[in-house]
Short mmCIF file of C-alpha atoms (C1' of nucleotides) in Angstrom, two decimals:
data_model
loop_
_atom_site.label_atom_id
_atom_site.label_comp_id
_atom_site.label_asym_id
_atom_site.label_seq_id
_atom_site.Cartn_x
_atom_site.Cartn_y
_atom_site.Cartn_z
CA MET A 1 2.17 26.21 -1.44
CA LYS A 2 4.62 28.68 -0.73
CA THR A 3 7.57 27.51 1.38
CA SER A 4 8.71 30.36 3.39
CA LEU A 5 9.49 29.81 6.94
CA VAL A 6 7.42 31.67 9.54
CA ALA A 7 9.47 31.37 12.64
CA VAL A 8 12.80 29.98 13.50
CA ASP A 9 14.50 29.12 16.82
CA PHE A 10 18.11 28.20 16.58
CA HIS A 11 18.68 25.13 18.70
CA GLY A 12 15.16 24.77 19.96
CA GLN A 13 14.35 25.97 23.49
CA GLY A 14 15.44 22.72 25.20
CA CYS A 15 14.31 19.30 24.59
CA ALA A 16 13.58 18.91 28.29
CA ASP A 17 10.26 20.39 28.15
CA CYS A 18 9.47 18.98 24.59
CA ALA A 19 5.99 17.70 24.18
CA VAL A 20 6.75 14.79 22.36
CA ARG A 21 10.07 13.99 24.24
CA GLY A 22 8.69 10.63 25.64
CA PHE A 23 7.60 8.88 22.61
CA SER A 24 9.44 9.99 19.52
CA VAL A 25 12.88 8.90 18.26
CA CYS A 26 14.39 10.93 21.15
CA ALA A 27 12.98 8.64 23.84
CA SER A 28 15.99 6.34 23.09
CA LEU A 29 18.53 8.88 24.01
CA ASP A 30 20.24 9.17 27.64
CA GLN A 31 20.62 12.61 29.27
CA PHE A 32 24.05 13.12 27.82
CA GLU A 33 23.25 12.21 24.23
CA MET A 34 20.09 14.28 24.53
CA ARG A 35 22.23 17.46 25.30
CA GLU A 36 24.33 16.94 22.23
CA PHE A 37 21.18 16.05 20.08
CA GLU A 38 19.77 19.20 21.11
CA GLN A 39 22.54 21.11 19.25
CA LEU A 40 21.51 19.39 15.90
CA SER A 41 17.95 20.38 16.11
CA ARG A 42 16.13 23.43 15.18
CA ARG A 43 12.49 24.35 15.75
CA VAL A 44 10.59 25.56 12.51
CA SER A 45 7.22 26.70 12.16
CA PHE A 46 4.80 26.68 9.14
CA ALA A 47 1.78 28.49 8.36
CA SER A 48 -1.40 26.26 7.27
CA CYS A 49 -0.92 24.85 3.74
CA GLU A 50 2.82 25.62 3.45
CA THR A 51 4.88 23.00 2.14
CA VAL A 52 7.63 21.39 4.55
CA PHE A 53 9.29 19.62 1.82
CA ALA A 54 8.21 18.26 -1.71
CA GLN A 55 8.72 14.97 -3.61
CA GLU A 56 11.49 16.25 -5.74
CA ASP A 57 13.34 18.06 -3.16
CA ARG A 58 16.86 16.91 -2.06
CA SER A 59 16.25 14.86 1.17
CA SER A 60 18.50 17.01 3.46
CA CYS A 61 16.56 16.91 6.49
CA PHE A 62 14.52 14.74 9.06
CA TYR A 63 11.59 16.15 10.96
CA ASN A 64 9.99 15.48 14.07
CA LEU A 65 6.38 16.94 14.29
CA LEU A 66 5.99 18.83 17.54
CA ASP A 67 2.54 20.44 16.88
CA GLY A 68 -0.15 20.41 14.15
CA VAL A 69 -1.17 17.98 11.69
CA MET A 70 0.61 17.23 8.19
CA ARG A 71 -0.39 15.17 5.03
CA LEU A 72 2.22 13.28 3.03
CA TYR A 73 1.48 12.42 -0.57
CA LYS A 74 2.52 11.48 -3.88
CA LEU A 75 1.52 13.13 -7.08
CA LEU A 76 1.38 11.42 -10.46
CA PRO A 77 2.43 13.49 -13.35
CA ASP A 78 -1.16 14.17 -14.60
CA GLY A 79 -1.85 15.39 -11.05
CA ARG A 80 -3.65 12.59 -9.40
CA ARG A 81 -2.81 12.66 -5.60
CA GLN A 82 -2.53 9.79 -3.30
CA ILE A 83 -2.09 10.74 0.34
CA VAL A 84 0.29 8.06 1.82
CA GLY A 85 -0.40 9.34 5.54
CA PHE A 86 -1.33 11.98 8.11
CA VAL A 87 1.36 12.91 10.66
CA LEU A 88 0.71 13.71 14.13
CA PRO A 89 2.86 15.22 16.85
CA GLY A 90 5.59 12.63 17.91
CA ASP A 91 5.88 11.07 14.39
CA PHE A 92 9.19 11.17 12.82
CA VAL A 93 9.25 11.98 8.96
CA GLY A 94 11.58 12.12 6.22
CA MET A 95 13.71 9.30 7.05
CA THR A 96 15.48 8.22 3.92
CA THR A 97 18.70 7.05 2.36
CA GLU A 98 17.45 8.21 -1.16
CA GLU A 99 18.80 11.42 -2.69
CA ARG A 100 15.22 12.78 -2.91
CA HIS A 101 12.23 12.40 -0.62
CA GLY A 102 9.79 10.71 -3.05
CA PHE A 103 6.80 12.42 -1.35
CA SER A 104 5.69 15.59 -0.33
CA ALA A 105 4.54 17.06 3.17
CA ASP A 106 2.43 19.93 3.78
CA ALA A 107 0.99 21.45 6.90
CA ILE A 108 -2.83 21.17 7.58
CA GLY A 109 -3.32 23.94 9.93
CA PRO A 110 -0.14 25.86 11.55
CA VAL A 111 2.60 23.30 12.32
CA THR A 112 5.80 23.33 14.30
CA VAL A 113 8.52 20.64 13.45
CA CYS A 114 11.96 19.82 15.01
CA GLN A 115 14.29 19.71 12.08
CA PHE A 116 17.62 17.87 11.73
CA ALA A 117 20.07 18.17 8.90
CA LYS A 118 20.54 14.70 7.61
CA LEU A 119 24.23 14.40 7.40
CA PRO A 120 24.90 15.51 11.01
CA PHE A 121 22.17 13.40 12.30
CA GLY A 122 23.52 10.45 10.55
CA ARG A 123 27.04 11.09 12.08
CA PHE A 124 25.41 11.41 15.51
CA ALA A 125 23.49 8.18 15.11
CA ASP A 126 26.20 6.13 13.71
CA ASP A 127 27.51 4.74 16.94
CA LYS A 128 24.50 4.80 18.90
CA PRO A 129 22.69 1.57 18.57
CA ASN A 130 19.82 2.52 20.80
CA LEU A 131 18.85 5.30 18.56
CA LEU A 132 19.46 3.02 15.42
CA ARG A 133 17.28 0.34 16.95
CA ARG A 134 14.57 3.13 17.81
CA MET A 135 14.67 4.21 14.14
CA ASN A 136 14.16 0.70 13.08
CA GLU A 137 11.49 0.32 15.37
CA LEU A 138 9.78 3.34 13.80
CA ALA A 139 10.29 2.44 10.18
CA VAL A 140 8.89 -1.04 10.84
CA GLN A 141 5.88 0.34 12.41
CA GLU A 142 5.23 2.69 9.60
CA LEU A 143 5.80 -0.20 7.18
CA ASN A 144 2.97 -2.22 9.02
CA GLN A 145 0.63 0.90 8.61
CA ALA A 146 1.50 1.07 5.14
CA ARG A 147 0.77 -2.50 4.27
CA ASP A 148 -2.59 -2.16 6.42
CA HIS A 149 -3.42 0.68 4.17
CA MET A 150 -2.67 -1.27 1.02
CA VAL A 151 -5.44 -3.78 2.19
CA LEU A 152 -7.67 -1.02 2.50
CA LEU A 153 -6.96 0.74 -0.78
CA GLY A 154 -7.09 -2.60 -2.67
CA ARG A 155 -9.80 -4.55 -1.14
CA ARG A 156 -12.56 -2.56 0.81
CA SER A 157 -15.55 -0.86 -0.19
CA ALA A 158 -16.18 3.06 0.19
CA GLU A 159 -18.11 2.56 3.41
CA GLU A 160 -15.54 0.25 4.89
CA LYS A 161 -12.98 2.62 4.10
CA VAL A 162 -14.46 5.66 5.47
CA ALA A 163 -15.34 3.91 8.78
CA THR A 164 -11.82 2.27 8.86
CA PHE A 165 -10.35 5.79 8.40
CA LEU A 166 -12.77 7.43 11.18
CA VAL A 167 -11.87 4.60 13.89
CA GLY A 168 -8.15 4.77 13.06
CA TRP A 169 -7.94 8.50 13.25
CA ARG A 170 -9.97 8.39 16.59
CA ASP A 171 -7.54 5.73 17.86
CA ARG A 172 -4.47 7.75 17.18
CA LEU A 173 -5.93 10.94 18.67
CA VAL A 174 -6.97 8.84 21.75
CA GLU A 175 -3.35 7.78 22.13
CA LEU A 176 -2.42 11.62 22.02
CA ARG A 177 -5.27 13.24 23.86
CA GLY A 178 -7.09 10.61 25.84
CA PRO A 179 -10.39 8.83 25.17
CA SER A 180 -13.32 10.63 23.28
CA ASN A 181 -15.68 9.58 20.58
CA ILE A 182 -15.48 13.08 19.08
CA VAL A 183 -13.31 12.92 16.05
CA PRO A 184 -11.88 16.33 14.81
CA LEU A 185 -11.06 16.15 11.12
CA PRO A 186 -8.66 19.10 10.50
CA MET A 187 -8.14 17.72 6.91
CA SER A 188 -10.63 18.55 4.15
CA ARG A 189 -12.75 16.07 2.33
CA GLN A 190 -10.50 16.12 -0.59
CA ASP A 191 -7.59 15.10 1.49
CA ILE A 192 -9.71 12.17 2.97
CA ALA A 193 -10.73 11.19 -0.55
CA ASP A 194 -6.94 11.16 -1.74
CA TYR A 195 -6.16 9.13 1.37
CA LEU A 196 -8.94 6.40 0.94
CA GLY A 197 -8.44 6.22 -3.15
CA LEU A 198 -12.02 7.81 -3.60
CA THR A 199 -13.48 11.10 -4.73
CA ILE A 200 -14.84 13.78 -2.75
CA GLU A 201 -18.24 13.15 -3.70
CA THR A 202 -17.89 9.60 -2.58
CA VAL A 203 -16.57 10.57 0.78
CA SER A 204 -19.28 13.08 1.16
CA ARG A 205 -22.10 10.57 0.47
CA THR A 206 -20.66 8.00 2.58
CA PHE A 207 -20.50 10.25 5.51
CA THR A 208 -24.23 11.07 5.07
CA LYS A 209 -24.82 7.44 4.79
CA LEU A 210 -23.12 6.66 7.97
CA GLU A 211 -24.95 9.51 9.57
CA ARG A 212 -28.37 8.17 8.30
CA ASP A 213 -27.68 4.87 9.55
CA GLY A 214 -26.90 6.42 13.03
CA ILE A 215 -23.15 5.38 13.02
CA ILE A 216 -21.71 8.77 13.19
CA ALA A 217 -22.96 12.36 13.48
CA ILE A 218 -21.37 14.97 11.43
CA LEU A 219 -20.20 18.03 13.28
CA PRO A 220 -18.55 21.12 12.13
CA GLY A 221 -14.75 20.33 11.77
CA GLY A 222 -15.33 16.56 12.36
CA VAL A 223 -17.57 13.82 13.47
CA SER A 224 -18.75 12.12 16.41
CA LEU A 225 -18.86 8.33 16.64
CA ARG A 226 -22.48 7.76 17.88
CA ASP A 227 -22.13 3.78 17.46
CA SER A 228 -18.45 3.01 17.59
CA ALA A 229 -19.08 -0.59 17.82
CA ARG A 230 -20.71 -0.72 14.36
CA ALA A 231 -17.99 1.55 13.12
CA GLU A 232 -15.52 -0.95 14.44
CA ALA A 233 -17.20 -3.76 12.82
CA LEU A 234 -17.20 -2.09 9.35
CA ALA A 235 -13.62 -1.02 9.91
CA ALA A 236 -12.66 -4.87 11.03
CA ALA A 237 -14.74 -6.49 8.27
CA MET B 1 -0.83 -24.73 2.89
CA LYS B 2 1.00 -27.29 4.93
CA THR B 3 3.85 -26.14 6.76
CA SER B 4 6.10 -29.16 7.06
CA LEU B 5 9.86 -28.53 6.36
CA VAL B 6 11.10 -30.18 3.37
CA ALA B 7 14.88 -29.95 4.04
CA VAL B 8 16.85 -28.65 6.70
CA ASP B 9 20.70 -27.83 7.07
CA PHE B 10 22.05 -26.87 10.45
CA HIS B 11 24.23 -23.80 10.17
CA GLY B 12 23.79 -23.41 6.45
CA GLN B 13 26.78 -24.56 4.29
CA GLY B 14 28.71 -21.54 4.48
CA CYS B 15 27.85 -17.96 3.84
CA ALA B 16 30.93 -17.54 1.80
CA ASP B 17 29.39 -19.01 -1.25
CA CYS B 18 26.02 -17.77 -0.69
CA ALA B 19 24.12 -16.44 -3.84
CA VAL B 20 22.71 -13.43 -2.28
CA ARG B 21 25.91 -12.57 -0.07
CA GLY B 22 26.61 -9.15 -1.91
CA PHE B 23 23.24 -7.54 -1.74
CA SER B 24 21.21 -8.60 1.37
CA VAL B 25 21.61 -7.54 5.12
CA CYS B 26 24.75 -9.59 5.34
CA ALA B 27 26.60 -7.39 2.85
CA SER B 28 27.18 -4.90 5.78
CA LEU B 29 29.32 -7.69 7.72
CA ASP B 30 33.08 -7.95 7.77
CA GLN B 31 34.67 -11.44 7.65
CA PHE B 32 34.74 -11.85 11.32
CA GLU B 33 31.18 -10.81 12.01
CA MET B 34 30.31 -13.05 9.12
CA ARG B 35 31.63 -16.18 10.90
CA GLU B 36 29.64 -15.51 13.79
CA PHE B 37 26.52 -14.59 11.94
CA GLU B 38 26.87 -17.94 10.17
CA GLN B 39 26.11 -19.82 13.30
CA LEU B 40 22.78 -17.97 13.61
CA SER B 41 21.52 -18.90 10.45
CA ARG B 42 19.94 -22.02 9.17
CA ARG B 43 18.99 -22.93 5.66
CA VAL B 44 15.36 -24.28 5.08
CA SER B 45 13.66 -25.27 2.01
CA PHE B 46 9.84 -25.26 1.36
CA ALA B 47 7.94 -26.86 -1.41
CA SER B 48 5.63 -24.92 -3.75
CA CYS B 49 2.63 -23.35 -1.97
CA GLU B 50 3.88 -24.28 1.55
CA THR B 51 3.52 -21.50 4.19
CA VAL B 52 6.76 -20.06 5.53
CA PHE B 53 4.94 -18.03 8.27
CA ALA B 54 1.39 -16.91 8.90
CA GLN B 55 -0.25 -13.58 9.75
CA GLU B 56 -0.97 -14.76 13.34
CA ASP B 57 2.20 -16.57 13.99
CA ARG B 58 4.28 -15.38 16.74
CA SER B 59 7.22 -13.76 14.87
CA SER B 60 10.00 -15.77 16.19
CA CYS B 61 12.19 -15.67 12.94
CA PHE B 62 13.50 -13.49 10.21
CA TYR B 63 14.22 -14.74 6.79
CA ASN B 64 16.44 -13.96 3.91
CA LEU B 65 15.34 -15.47 0.65
CA LEU B 66 18.01 -17.52 -1.20
CA ASP B 67 16.01 -19.00 -3.94
CA GLY B 68 12.73 -19.12 -5.43
CA VAL B 69 9.84 -16.53 -5.16
CA MET B 70 7.33 -15.81 -2.24
CA ARG B 71 4.17 -13.80 -1.97
CA LEU B 72 3.51 -11.80 1.15
CA TYR B 73 -0.27 -11.07 1.95
CA LYS B 74 -2.77 -9.98 4.44
CA LEU B 75 -6.27 -11.78 4.68
CA LEU B 76 -9.48 -9.85 5.83
CA PRO B 77 -11.67 -12.15 8.26
CA ASP B 78 -14.07 -12.66 5.21
CA GLY B 79 -11.29 -14.08 3.08
CA ARG B 80 -10.43 -11.00 0.73
CA ARG B 81 -6.56 -11.09 0.22
CA GLN B 82 -4.47 -8.30 -0.55
CA ILE B 83 -0.75 -9.19 -1.56
CA VAL B 84 1.63 -6.73 -0.05
CA GLY B 85 4.60 -7.72 -2.05
CA PHE B 86 6.45 -10.42 -3.91
CA VAL B 87 9.84 -11.48 -2.58
CA LEU B 88 12.90 -12.22 -4.74
CA PRO B 89 16.24 -13.60 -3.84
CA GLY B 90 18.41 -11.39 -1.69
CA ASP B 91 15.04 -9.69 -0.02
CA PHE B 92 14.95 -9.76 3.94
CA VAL B 93 11.71 -10.63 5.13
CA GLY B 94 9.90 -10.71 8.61
CA MET B 95 11.64 -7.74 10.23
CA THR B 96 9.31 -6.65 12.97
CA THR B 97 9.34 -5.70 16.65
CA GLU B 98 5.62 -6.70 17.04
CA GLU B 99 4.75 -9.99 18.72
CA ARG B 100 3.03 -11.28 15.51
CA HIS B 101 4.01 -11.23 11.94
CA GLY B 102 0.92 -9.26 10.71
CA PHE B 103 1.07 -10.84 7.31
CA SER B 104 1.67 -14.33 5.76
CA ALA B 105 4.26 -15.55 3.46
CA ASP B 106 4.39 -18.58 1.16
CA ALA B 107 6.14 -20.25 -1.42
CA ILE B 108 5.50 -19.64 -5.18
CA GLY B 109 7.18 -22.45 -6.36
CA PRO B 110 10.18 -24.36 -4.42
CA VAL B 111 11.99 -22.01 -2.13
CA THR B 112 14.99 -21.78 -0.01
CA VAL B 113 15.55 -19.32 2.85
CA CYS B 114 18.11 -18.58 5.18
CA GLN B 115 16.36 -18.33 8.71
CA PHE B 116 17.43 -16.44 11.82
CA ALA B 117 15.86 -16.76 15.33
CA LYS B 118 14.67 -13.27 16.19
CA LEU B 119 16.17 -13.25 19.75
CA PRO B 120 19.71 -14.28 18.97
CA PHE B 121 19.94 -12.01 15.88
CA GLY B 122 18.69 -9.06 17.98
CA ARG B 123 21.51 -9.72 20.38
CA PHE B 124 24.00 -10.04 17.38
CA ALA B 125 22.86 -6.80 15.80
CA ASP B 126 22.66 -4.83 19.02
CA ASP B 127 26.25 -3.73 18.98
CA LYS B 128 26.72 -3.43 15.27
CA PRO B 129 25.84 -0.03 13.82
CA ASN B 130 26.66 -1.21 10.54
CA LEU B 131 24.27 -3.85 10.35
CA LEU B 132 21.43 -1.59 12.12
CA ARG B 133 22.18 0.94 9.52
CA ARG B 134 21.66 -1.48 6.67
CA MET B 135 18.57 -2.81 8.25
CA ASN B 136 17.34 0.60 8.23
CA GLU B 137 18.18 1.09 4.78
CA LEU B 138 16.28 -2.19 3.85
CA ALA B 139 13.11 -0.86 5.86
CA VAL B 140 13.09 2.42 4.33
CA GLN B 141 13.47 0.85 0.82
CA GLU B 142 10.49 -1.32 1.50
CA LEU B 143 8.61 1.73 2.98
CA ASN B 144 9.30 3.64 -0.32
CA GLN B 145 7.98 0.65 -2.48
CA ALA B 146 4.87 0.16 -0.18
CA ARG B 147 4.00 4.01 -0.70
CA ASP B 148 4.52 3.81 -4.44
CA HIS B 149 2.09 0.73 -4.34
CA MET B 150 -0.53 2.75 -2.42
CA VAL B 151 -0.56 5.15 -5.30
CA LEU B 152 -1.23 2.32 -7.63
CA LEU B 153 -3.78 0.98 -5.56
CA GLY B 154 -5.65 4.02 -4.90
CA ARG B 155 -5.14 6.19 -7.99
CA ARG B 156 -4.58 4.20 -11.16
CA SER B 157 -6.80 2.28 -13.76
CA ALA B 158 -6.69 -1.48 -14.32
CA GLU B 159 -4.44 -0.87 -17.25
CA GLU B 160 -1.95 1.17 -15.76
CA LYS B 161 -1.77 -1.15 -12.90
CA VAL B 162 -1.13 -4.13 -14.86
CA ALA B 163 1.52 -2.21 -16.97
CA THR B 164 3.18 -0.84 -13.66
CA PHE B 165 3.41 -4.45 -12.35
CA LEU B 166 4.89 -5.88 -15.51
CA VAL B 167 7.57 -3.11 -15.90
CA GLY B 168 8.34 -3.11 -12.21
CA TRP B 169 8.49 -7.00 -12.20
CA ARG B 170 10.76 -7.08 -15.20
CA ASP B 171 13.20 -4.35 -13.65
CA ARG B 172 13.50 -6.41 -10.58
CA LEU B 173 14.30 -9.50 -12.69
CA VAL B 174 16.81 -7.39 -14.72
CA GLU B 175 18.80 -6.48 -11.43
CA LEU B 176 18.83 -10.24 -10.63
CA ARG B 177 19.52 -11.92 -13.81
CA GLY B 178 20.47 -9.07 -16.51
CA PRO B 179 18.74 -7.45 -19.11
CA SER B 180 15.73 -9.11 -20.81
CA ASN B 181 12.22 -8.21 -22.17
CA ILE B 182 11.10 -11.80 -21.44
CA VAL B 183 9.24 -11.41 -18.26
CA PRO B 184 8.60 -14.98 -16.46
CA LEU B 185 5.47 -14.61 -14.03
CA PRO B 186 5.57 -17.63 -11.71
CA MET B 187 2.57 -16.25 -9.63
CA SER B 188 -0.84 -16.98 -10.75
CA ARG B 189 -3.21 -14.65 -12.26
CA GLN B 190 -5.07 -14.65 -9.06
CA ASP B 191 -1.80 -13.54 -7.23
CA ILE B 192 -1.60 -10.76 -9.68
CA ALA B 193 -5.09 -9.69 -9.33
CA ASP B 194 -4.74 -9.89 -5.37
CA TYR B 195 -1.44 -7.68 -5.81
CA LEU B 196 -3.03 -5.20 -7.96
CA GLY B 197 -6.41 -4.95 -6.16
CA LEU B 198 -8.29 -6.27 -9.07
CA THR B 199 -10.22 -9.48 -9.88
CA ILE B 200 -8.67 -12.42 -11.93
CA GLU B 201 -11.16 -11.57 -14.84
CA THR B 202 -10.16 -7.96 -15.05
CA VAL B 203 -6.38 -8.97 -15.01
CA SER B 204 -6.97 -11.54 -17.81
CA ARG B 205 -8.81 -9.06 -19.84
CA THR B 206 -6.26 -6.41 -19.46
CA PHE B 207 -3.62 -8.81 -20.36
CA THR B 208 -5.38 -9.61 -23.70
CA LYS B 209 -5.84 -5.87 -24.28
CA LEU B 210 -2.34 -5.17 -24.05
CA GLU B 211 -1.55 -8.19 -26.37
CA ARG B 212 -4.11 -6.67 -28.91
CA ASP B 213 -2.42 -3.38 -28.50
CA GLY B 214 1.05 -4.77 -29.41
CA ILE B 215 2.39 -3.96 -25.88
CA ILE B 216 2.96 -7.34 -24.80
CA ALA B 217 2.83 -10.91 -26.09
CA ILE B 218 1.34 -13.57 -23.72
CA LEU B 219 3.60 -16.85 -23.42
CA PRO B 220 3.16 -19.72 -21.28
CA GLY B 221 4.58 -18.74 -17.65
CA GLY B 222 4.94 -15.15 -18.58
CA VAL B 223 4.93 -12.30 -21.13
CA SER B 224 7.24 -10.38 -23.37
CA LEU B 225 7.33 -6.76 -23.36
CA ARG B 226 7.09 -6.06 -27.16
CA ASP B 227 6.83 -2.39 -26.91
CA SER B 228 8.46 -1.73 -23.57
CA ALA B 229 8.36 2.16 -24.24
CA ARG B 230 4.64 2.17 -24.42
CA ALA B 231 4.65 -0.26 -21.25
CA GLU B 232 6.59 2.30 -19.36
CA ALA B 233 4.50 5.27 -20.53
CA LEU B 234 1.42 3.55 -19.17
CA ALA B 235 3.29 2.74 -15.89
CA ALA B 236 4.61 6.45 -15.49
CA ALA B 237 1.34 8.06 -16.42
"C1'" DC C 1 -25.34 41.63 1.16
"C1'" DG C 2 -22.59 39.30 -2.19
"C1'" DG C 3 -18.65 36.64 -3.17
"C1'" DG C 4 -16.26 32.57 -2.72
"C1'" DC C 5 -14.87 28.11 -1.04
"C1'" DG C 6 -15.83 23.79 0.69
"C1'" DA C 7 -19.34 20.39 1.12
"C1'" DT C 8 -23.48 18.23 -0.23
"C1'" DT C 9 -26.73 16.48 -3.20
"C1'" DG C 10 -28.54 14.55 -7.82
"C1'" DA C 11 -28.35 12.41 -12.53
"C1'" DC C 12 -26.02 9.86 -15.50
"C1'" DG C 13 -22.27 6.84 -17.26
"C1'" DG C 14 -17.98 3.96 -17.06
"C1'" DT C 15 -14.96 0.83 -15.21
"C1'" DC C 16 -14.54 -2.94 -13.12
"C1'" DA C 17 -16.96 -6.93 -10.23
"C1'" DT C 18 -19.84 -10.80 -10.62
"C1'" DC C 19 -21.80 -14.81 -12.56
"C1'" DA C 20 -21.33 -18.06 -16.02
"C1'" DA C 21 -19.54 -20.74 -19.82
"C1'" DG C 22 -16.03 -22.25 -22.67
"C1'" DC C 23 -11.22 -22.70 -23.46
"C1'" DT C 24 -6.30 -24.77 -22.91
"C1'" DG C 25 -2.76 -27.39 -21.32
"C1'" DT C 26 -1.21 -30.99 -18.62
"C1'" DG C 27 -1.42 -35.10 -16.18
"C1'" DT C 28 -3.87 -39.75 -15.56
"C1'" DG C 29 -5.49 -44.20 -16.77
"C1'" DG C 30 -7.31 -47.15 -19.82
"C1'" DC D 1 -2.45 -43.05 -28.21
"C1'" DC D 2 -6.58 -41.25 -26.90
"C1'" DA D 3 -10.16 -40.20 -23.52
"C1'" DC D 4 -10.91 -37.89 -19.52
"C1'" DA D 5 -10.67 -34.98 -15.66
"C1'" DC D 6 -9.03 -30.96 -13.76
"C1'" DA D 7 -7.09 -26.59 -12.66
"C1'" DG D 8 -5.92 -22.48 -14.49
"C1'" DC D 9 -7.08 -18.95 -17.56
"C1'" DT D 10 -9.93 -16.55 -21.08
"C1'" DT D 11 -14.22 -14.63 -22.77
"C1'" DG D 12 -19.00 -12.95 -22.55
"C1'" DA D 13 -23.22 -10.85 -20.54
"C1'" DT D 14 -24.87 -8.08 -17.00
"C1'" DG D 15 -24.97 -4.92 -13.33
"C1'" DA D 16 -23.44 -2.55 -9.05
"C1'" DC D 17 -20.50 0.82 -7.34
"C1'" DC D 18 -18.41 4.62 -7.58
"C1'" DG D 19 -16.46 8.39 -10.66
"C1'" DT D 20 -17.80 12.45 -13.46
"C1'" DC D 21 -20.30 16.43 -14.29
"C1'" DA D 22 -23.42 19.98 -12.48
"C1'" DA D 23 -26.28 22.32 -9.62
"C1'" DT D 24 -27.28 23.85 -4.94
"C1'" DC D 25 -26.31 24.66 -0.16
"C1'" DG D 26 -24.05 26.65 3.86
"C1'" DC D 27 -20.74 29.27 6.08
"C1'" DC D 28 -17.22 32.56 6.63
"C1'" DC D 29 -15.75 37.11 5.76
"C1'" DG D 30 -15.09 41.19 3.58
#
DNA sequence: CGGGCGATTGACGGTCATCAAGCTGTGTGG
DNA sequence: CCACACAGCTTGATGACCGTCAATCGCCCG
């Protein structure tokens, strides 16, 4: 939970060769805007488990994940934790008009982000309807995911929760890296539990049940979807 | 669940005297933009329990609630329901870039909305950064609420859920109608249960428990927060 | 080899869901 | 005015699912 930076590059090393150029916010910018935008950004790396920002921090920056995985979570005063999302490369994080973030973000494994100071970013975006529309699009998309997750948390059984998570996580990785039924799980069982509103023991038991039923195979660092049709059925149910 | 319109007024009867003028999307518009905007909108009323739009409908309109209360919900194929939010006057609903809404909205009691066709609205907004920013603001606000609700659904006990709901609902009504610890509850127990991820029986039992403990008094059509400090403590916990 | 951490498994219990009455208030019709 | 019906809510009895507590396993790394 230290928050020291591990590496800093002022003004990135060019957006042109950025891995997430095509599908993040910046996709909405033209060549010239891009050049200007580049000046606002800064590449920053974090080591595994470092906190990128915390719930109570003043929200002075936005982040665009370039590499690695992050978890976003909220803590109750007594320490209960709810993970509200996992972040993959290309995802835009921290957008808010509030004074403080309202949730924390930390690195699951080493992470590189593209960081923007909120104020100059705001000034830059102010007269760029295409960028504003793109940000709207992203916010609405996240809102839809959030609502889907509410259904999961409020109305689904442990088995459905785990299956839904695995299928959803696979689908996100497929978008990013191409089709495969091998699903790497960089996050811990505790993270999965806190994402699904379960305990670590229930997650573990459910994994083994799914394995016994021939739906998945548990591998070191992930699972394989042996019977993705049945997994998807559980997820849809 | 009929969806017939009850009353229609083409081009509203003026935004100038609109009850929610001050705090909805339109707050970001100047006099001249407003005049143009007025032409895009249309006042529509719905009777109690009518569906304003359904999950699978093509998302052709946005809505601004003028009067009444609505519930937004998602249904699983087997009929389980999760209410993802209650809508009060001034709230903006239906914003999406997707083809279909993804959730349903229906009236709890009679309702009046200000309706916009998506396409002309989009064209109108396209070159109005102030409006786009305002929409961003609203989307981000909703996203924050959604995340708070995830914590509630995933990590809180029945008693905390109910207390949090009552306090939160009171606070929203206070914003709208001024301070009071009388909390009208236009929605049914079933609605509350589906919002909190509980059953109707658990909600009912929890209400009576809170009453026995002197925290609330159950009134016809609502409750009174007798000991709002303790209610808030439960909600914060 | 031994320490340590994360994951798994087992035994047990509590919270909340389920099933089933009963209650209350409101509207209807005689 | 009362009987009746009906819908929404409350209450009770029971049990399942999942949380809790605790022991063990497996693996990595010193």
